[in-house]
Short mmCIF file of C-alpha atoms and ligand atoms in Angstrom, two decimals:
data_model
loop_
_atom_site.label_atom_id
_atom_site.label_comp_id
_atom_site.label_asym_id
_atom_site.label_seq_id
_atom_site.Cartn_x
_atom_site.Cartn_y
_atom_site.Cartn_z
CA MET A 1489 86.26 62.05 90.21
CA LYS A 1490 87.95 65.23 91.50
CA LYS A 1491 85.96 68.42 91.20
CA ILE A 1492 87.07 71.99 90.40
CA PHE A 1493 85.09 75.12 91.19
CA VAL A 1494 85.78 78.06 88.87
CA SER A 1495 84.66 81.33 90.40
CA ARG A 1496 84.10 83.26 87.15
CA GLN A 1497 83.70 82.78 83.41
CA LEU A 1498 87.31 82.63 82.13
CA PRO A 1499 88.59 83.46 78.63
CA ASP A 1500 87.77 80.60 76.22
CA ALA A 1501 91.26 79.11 76.16
CA GLY A 1502 91.04 78.42 79.91
CA MET A 1503 87.53 77.01 79.69
CA GLU A 1504 88.58 74.65 76.89
CA LEU A 1505 91.49 73.30 78.95
CA LEU A 1506 89.08 72.66 81.81
CA GLN A 1507 86.58 70.88 79.58
CA ASP A 1508 89.31 68.56 78.31
CA SER A 1509 90.78 67.93 81.79
CA GLY A 1510 88.71 64.90 82.74
CA PHE A 1511 87.74 66.54 86.08
CA GLU A 1512 84.23 67.57 87.05
CA ILE A 1513 83.80 71.31 86.60
CA ASP A 1514 81.45 73.61 88.50
CA LEU A 1515 81.41 77.16 87.11
CA HIS A 1516 79.95 80.41 88.40
CA PRO A 1517 79.27 81.59 84.86
CA HIS A 1518 79.19 85.33 85.51
CA SER A 1519 81.59 88.25 85.54
CA HIS A 1520 80.75 89.37 89.09
CA PRO A 1521 82.09 87.62 92.21
CA LEU A 1522 79.96 85.42 94.45
CA ALA A 1523 79.08 86.69 97.93
CA PRO A 1524 81.30 85.04 100.62
CA ASP A 1525 78.52 82.71 101.88
CA ALA A 1526 77.64 81.54 98.38
CA LEU A 1527 81.31 80.97 97.57
CA ARG A 1528 81.73 78.86 100.72
CA GLN A 1529 78.74 76.70 99.72
CA ARG A 1530 80.22 76.08 96.28
CA VAL A 1531 83.65 74.93 97.52
CA LYS A 1532 82.40 72.55 100.24
CA ASP A 1533 83.21 69.37 98.35
CA VAL A 1534 85.76 70.46 95.72
CA GLN A 1535 89.42 69.52 95.41
CA GLY A 1536 90.36 72.44 93.13
CA LEU A 1537 89.44 76.13 93.30
CA ILE A 1538 90.24 78.56 90.48
CA CYS A 1539 89.61 82.07 91.76
CA LEU A 1540 90.25 85.72 91.00
CA LEU A 1541 91.83 88.54 92.95
CA ASP A 1542 88.51 89.80 94.31
CA ASP A 1543 87.53 86.43 95.81
CA LYS A 1544 88.45 86.54 99.50
CA ILE A 1545 89.90 83.19 100.43
CA GLY A 1546 90.22 83.30 104.20
CA ARG A 1547 90.19 80.84 107.09
CA GLN A 1548 86.44 80.33 107.13
CA LEU A 1549 86.32 79.36 103.47
CA ILE A 1550 89.36 77.11 103.81
CA ASP A 1551 87.79 75.37 106.83
CA THR A 1552 84.58 74.81 104.86
CA ALA A 1553 86.42 73.27 101.93
CA GLN A 1554 87.45 70.06 103.67
CA ASN A 1555 88.66 68.33 100.48
CA LEU A 1556 90.54 71.26 98.98
CA GLU A 1557 93.98 70.47 97.50
CA VAL A 1558 94.69 73.62 95.48
CA ILE A 1559 93.74 77.29 95.29
CA SER A 1560 94.78 78.63 91.90
CA ASN A 1561 94.56 82.42 91.66
CA MET A 1562 94.31 83.94 88.19
CA ALA A 1563 96.52 86.88 89.22
CA VAL A 1564 100.11 87.49 90.14
CA GLY A 1565 99.15 89.15 93.43
CA TYR A 1566 97.68 86.79 96.02
CA ASN A 1567 96.90 89.12 98.91
CA ASN A 1568 93.27 87.92 98.67
CA ILE A 1569 94.32 84.49 99.99
CA ASP A 1570 95.35 83.51 103.52
CA THR A 1571 98.38 81.62 102.23
CA GLU A 1572 99.74 80.86 105.68
CA TYR A 1573 96.52 79.16 106.73
CA ALA A 1574 96.24 77.31 103.43
CA ALA A 1575 99.79 76.03 103.90
CA SER A 1576 99.01 74.90 107.46
CA ARG A 1577 96.19 72.79 106.02
CA GLY A 1578 98.46 71.36 103.30
CA ILE A 1579 96.64 73.21 100.51
CA ALA A 1580 98.74 74.45 97.58
CA VAL A 1581 98.34 78.06 96.44
CA CYS A 1582 99.39 79.05 92.90
CA ASN A 1583 99.59 82.37 91.05
CA THR A 1584 100.26 83.49 87.47
CA PRO A 1585 103.57 85.38 87.41
CA GLY A 1586 105.52 86.67 84.42
CA ILE A 1587 102.92 86.80 81.71
CA LEU A 1588 101.25 90.04 82.80
CA THR A 1589 104.50 91.94 83.38
CA THR A 1590 104.58 93.80 80.06
CA ALA A 1591 100.85 94.48 79.90
CA THR A 1592 100.90 96.05 83.36
CA ALA A 1593 104.05 98.08 82.67
CA GLU A 1594 102.46 99.32 79.43
CA LEU A 1595 99.32 100.41 81.27
CA ALA A 1596 101.45 102.29 83.80
CA TRP A 1597 103.02 104.24 80.91
CA ALA A 1598 99.61 104.83 79.33
CA LEU A 1599 98.41 106.25 82.66
CA LEU A 1600 101.55 108.33 83.07
CA PHE A 1601 101.02 110.04 79.73
CA ALA A 1602 97.26 110.25 80.18
CA VAL A 1603 97.62 112.20 83.41
CA ALA A 1604 100.64 114.27 82.37
CA ARG A 1605 99.06 115.35 79.08
CA ARG A 1606 95.47 115.41 80.39
CA ILE A 1607 94.16 113.02 77.75
CA PRO A 1608 90.79 112.07 79.33
CA GLU A 1609 90.07 115.72 80.10
CA SER A 1610 91.02 116.74 76.55
CA ASP A 1611 88.88 113.96 75.10
CA ALA A 1612 85.85 115.08 77.16
CA PHE A 1613 86.51 118.67 76.09
CA MET A 1614 86.45 117.73 72.40
CA ARG A 1615 83.32 115.61 72.72
CA SER A 1616 81.47 118.40 74.48
CA GLY A 1617 82.10 120.71 71.50
CA LYS A 1618 84.08 123.21 73.58
CA PHE A 1619 87.09 123.39 71.22
CA SER A 1620 86.92 126.77 69.58
CA GLY A 1621 90.43 126.86 68.11
CA TRP A 1622 94.12 126.59 69.08
CA GLN A 1623 94.96 128.43 72.29
CA PRO A 1624 98.38 128.99 73.85
CA LEU A 1625 97.24 128.00 77.35
CA LEU A 1626 94.84 125.17 76.60
CA MET A 1627 95.41 121.85 78.44
CA LEU A 1628 98.97 122.54 79.54
CA GLY A 1629 100.55 119.49 81.16
CA GLY A 1630 103.86 118.04 82.28
CA ALA A 1631 106.79 117.06 80.02
CA VAL A 1632 108.39 113.63 80.39
CA LEU A 1633 111.70 113.76 78.49
CA GLY A 1634 114.69 114.13 80.79
CA LYS A 1635 112.60 114.16 83.98
CA THR A 1636 113.20 112.02 87.06
CA LEU A 1637 111.30 108.76 87.27
CA GLY A 1638 110.81 107.14 90.68
CA VAL A 1639 110.03 103.43 90.61
CA ILE A 1640 108.87 101.90 93.88
CA GLY A 1641 109.39 98.13 93.71
CA SER A 1642 112.14 96.53 91.67
CA GLY A 1643 110.57 93.18 90.81
CA ARG A 1644 109.40 92.02 87.40
CA ILE A 1645 106.83 94.74 86.68
CA GLY A 1646 108.84 97.62 88.18
CA THR A 1647 111.84 96.55 86.13
CA ALA A 1648 109.88 96.29 82.86
CA PHE A 1649 108.27 99.69 83.52
CA ALA A 1650 111.63 101.34 84.25
CA LEU A 1651 113.30 99.81 81.16
CA MET A 1652 110.52 101.24 78.97
CA SER A 1653 111.71 104.76 79.95
CA LYS A 1654 114.84 104.37 77.80
CA GLY A 1655 113.62 106.51 74.92
CA PHE A 1656 112.76 109.36 77.29
CA HIS A 1657 116.28 109.71 78.69
CA MET A 1658 115.10 110.00 82.26
CA ARG A 1659 117.04 109.93 85.48
CA VAL A 1660 115.74 106.78 87.13
CA LEU A 1661 115.55 106.29 90.90
CA TYR A 1662 114.27 103.09 92.36
CA ASN A 1663 113.35 101.84 95.80
CA GLY A 1664 113.45 98.12 96.51
CA LYS A 1665 115.96 95.33 96.39
CA ARG A 1666 119.17 96.04 94.40
CA ASN A 1667 118.58 95.41 90.72
CA PRO A 1668 121.72 95.10 88.57
CA VAL A 1669 119.70 95.21 85.32
CA LEU A 1670 118.29 98.64 86.16
CA GLU A 1671 121.68 99.91 87.22
CA ARG A 1672 123.45 98.59 84.14
CA GLU A 1673 120.80 99.47 81.53
CA LEU A 1674 119.63 102.83 82.89
CA GLY A 1675 122.25 103.91 85.41
CA ALA A 1676 119.34 103.78 87.87
CA GLU A 1677 120.09 104.76 91.46
CA ASN A 1678 118.81 102.67 94.37
CA THR A 1679 117.54 105.19 96.95
CA ASP A 1680 115.55 105.24 100.16
CA LEU A 1681 111.87 106.04 99.83
CA ALA A 1682 112.13 109.62 101.13
CA THR A 1683 114.84 110.55 98.60
CA LEU A 1684 112.84 109.03 95.75
CA LEU A 1685 109.70 110.91 96.78
CA ARG A 1686 111.57 114.21 97.17
CA GLU A 1687 113.38 114.03 93.83
CA SER A 1688 110.99 112.34 91.38
CA ASP A 1689 108.69 114.02 88.87
CA PHE A 1690 106.84 110.76 88.14
CA ILE A 1691 106.40 108.10 90.82
CA SER A 1692 105.09 104.66 89.92
CA LEU A 1693 104.17 101.90 92.38
CA HIS A 1694 105.10 98.28 91.68
CA VAL A 1695 105.05 96.54 95.07
CA PRO A 1696 102.89 93.63 96.21
CA LEU A 1697 100.37 94.29 98.98
CA ARG A 1698 101.89 93.12 102.24
CA GLU A 1699 101.27 94.35 105.74
CA SER A 1700 104.48 96.41 105.50
CA ASN A 1701 103.24 98.14 102.32
CA TYR A 1702 99.78 99.08 103.63
CA HIS A 1703 99.50 102.90 103.21
CA LEU A 1704 103.12 103.03 102.13
CA ILE A 1705 102.14 106.35 100.55
CA GLY A 1706 100.29 108.44 103.13
CA LYS A 1707 100.26 111.92 104.62
CA ARG A 1708 103.98 112.08 105.41
CA GLU A 1709 105.01 110.67 102.03
CA PHE A 1710 102.76 113.08 100.09
CA SER A 1711 104.34 115.94 102.01
CA LEU A 1712 107.74 114.97 100.63
CA MET A 1713 106.66 115.00 96.97
CA LYS A 1714 107.27 117.87 94.57
CA THR A 1715 104.24 120.04 93.81
CA GLY A 1716 104.69 119.08 90.16
CA ALA A 1717 104.84 115.33 90.86
CA TYR A 1718 102.53 112.72 89.36
CA LEU A 1719 101.73 109.43 91.14
CA ILE A 1720 100.82 106.27 89.22
CA ASN A 1721 99.45 103.10 90.84
CA THR A 1722 98.99 99.83 88.96
CA ALA A 1723 99.94 97.68 91.98
CA ARG A 1724 97.33 97.40 94.76
CA GLY A 1725 95.01 100.12 96.07
CA PRO A 1726 95.75 99.87 99.80
CA VAL A 1727 99.39 100.79 99.13
CA ILE A 1728 98.10 104.39 98.98
CA ASP A 1729 96.02 106.12 101.66
CA GLU A 1730 93.30 107.00 99.14
CA ALA A 1731 91.40 109.48 101.33
CA GLU A 1732 94.65 111.35 101.88
CA LEU A 1733 95.35 111.27 98.13
CA VAL A 1734 91.99 112.94 97.49
CA ARG A 1735 92.89 115.69 99.96
CA VAL A 1736 96.31 116.23 98.39
CA LEU A 1737 94.87 116.35 94.87
CA LYS A 1738 92.09 118.73 95.90
CA GLU A 1739 94.65 121.11 97.34
CA LYS A 1740 96.85 120.63 94.26
CA ARG A 1741 99.81 119.72 96.47
CA ILE A 1742 100.89 117.34 93.72
CA ALA A 1743 100.17 117.72 90.00
CA GLY A 1744 98.09 114.59 89.50
CA ALA A 1745 97.57 110.88 89.97
CA ALA A 1746 96.61 107.99 87.73
CA LEU A 1747 95.14 104.90 89.33
CA ASP A 1748 94.24 101.45 88.09
CA VAL A 1749 93.64 100.04 91.59
CA TYR A 1750 91.67 101.27 94.61
CA GLU A 1751 91.78 100.86 98.33
CA ASN A 1752 88.29 99.32 98.57
CA GLU A 1753 87.61 97.96 95.10
CA PRO A 1754 85.30 98.37 93.33
CA ARG A 1755 84.51 101.51 95.38
CA MET A 1756 86.54 104.70 95.20
CA ALA A 1757 87.29 107.14 98.00
CA GLU A 1758 84.75 109.92 98.28
CA GLY A 1759 85.53 112.80 95.98
CA LEU A 1760 88.11 110.95 93.86
CA ALA A 1761 85.92 110.74 90.77
CA ASP A 1762 85.11 114.47 90.94
CA LEU A 1763 88.71 115.56 90.50
CA GLU A 1764 90.16 116.68 87.19
CA ASN A 1765 93.80 115.98 88.02
CA VAL A 1766 93.26 112.24 88.25
CA VAL A 1767 92.94 109.49 85.63
CA LEU A 1768 91.07 106.33 86.61
CA THR A 1769 90.98 102.87 85.03
CA PRO A 1770 89.11 99.77 86.31
CA HIS A 1771 91.97 97.42 87.41
CA THR A 1772 92.91 96.56 83.84
CA GLY A 1773 96.69 96.20 84.14
CA SER A 1774 96.67 92.74 82.59
CA ALA A 1775 93.75 93.42 80.24
CA THR A 1776 95.19 92.72 76.82
CA THR A 1777 93.52 89.92 74.90
CA GLU A 1778 96.79 87.97 74.68
CA THR A 1779 97.64 88.33 78.35
CA ARG A 1780 94.20 87.41 79.69
CA LYS A 1781 94.17 84.29 77.48
CA ARG A 1782 97.56 83.22 78.83
CA LEU A 1783 96.55 84.04 82.41
CA ALA A 1784 93.51 81.78 82.15
CA GLU A 1785 95.58 78.97 80.62
CA MET A 1786 98.20 79.28 83.35
CA ALA A 1787 95.67 79.38 86.20
CA VAL A 1788 93.95 76.25 84.86
CA ASP A 1789 97.24 74.49 84.15
CA ASN A 1790 98.48 75.22 87.70
CA CYS A 1791 95.30 73.73 89.15
CA LEU A 1792 95.41 70.63 86.96
CA LYS A 1793 99.08 69.98 87.74
CA ILE A 1794 98.49 70.00 91.49
CA LEU A 1795 95.38 67.80 91.23
CA ARG A 1796 97.34 65.33 89.10
CA GLY A 1797 100.18 65.27 91.61
CA GLU A 1798 102.63 66.92 89.21
CA ASP A 1799 105.21 69.63 90.04
CA CYS A 1800 103.99 73.18 89.57
CA GLU A 1801 106.53 75.99 89.24
CA ASN A 1802 103.93 78.66 90.14
CA ARG A 1803 103.23 77.33 93.59
CA VAL A 1804 103.65 80.07 96.21
CA VAL A 1805 103.00 77.76 99.18
C1 GLV B 3097 96.44 91.81 88.92
O1 GLV B 3097 96.26 92.77 89.60
C2 GLV B 3097 97.20 90.68 89.31
O2 GLV B 3097 97.69 90.63 90.45
O3 GLV B 3097 97.35 89.76 88.50
#
């Protein structure tokens, strides 16, 4: 009987599908990831691996897993997997695209407003009992209506995020492949990165992590941004040079940043958490109950399809 290793406790809907699959299931029944050595031990004899974005699936692991037929990542991004090497060994790699688009775009908007209107800071202020009455200069932030929105990445999530700006009548700039929907629906302009950085009041990242996007936003790029600009990242941490971001925020060279992802998760760059002009969430872009349920179902379904020799539309290699 084929065996599947599941690297974390999944939402119930996914676990139920696994239990009914007829395959042997080995589960790491916790919410934290296994250390690399322990993970390698567990995949030695399995045909299926269901993993998460913080499981590093590199050459060594793939070489250990001699019987592996499929790596099914419960995430849309798959930068944690050496896909090229998996493909060279004839192992399928699957992801979970589409279903987390709206949830992630919604979180990007939540972060945008949270940082622009200083919501976490205001909340802490209220809880500490410091509110002594209405004041004309208390918690002043940035307005959104009519401002320029810069969207970096014009795939599914970038598009959904940009379309949600409709009610705020923003000028929308985007950097990425030409996107007729954005141009038709919003009159969005496709610009180079430097123009977008120079002209945007709010900049939101929606690119996958590839070698070419590593530190896409670094010293030079920060220097192009307006002093009143806000940067939002719900994509992948290493797209931003996080140490440089801390420096820029400390010196108030931009107005603020809101991050859901970090360069060395789960750690943060030194000094980041001490800053007031930053809002931080724990990689929860897809964390709505509905979305996580569907993600688990899709990740399991992808794995089962490959093990049963069926076609799988979410196969990336
Ligand atoms: C989340 O970050 C994902 O890639 O699904």
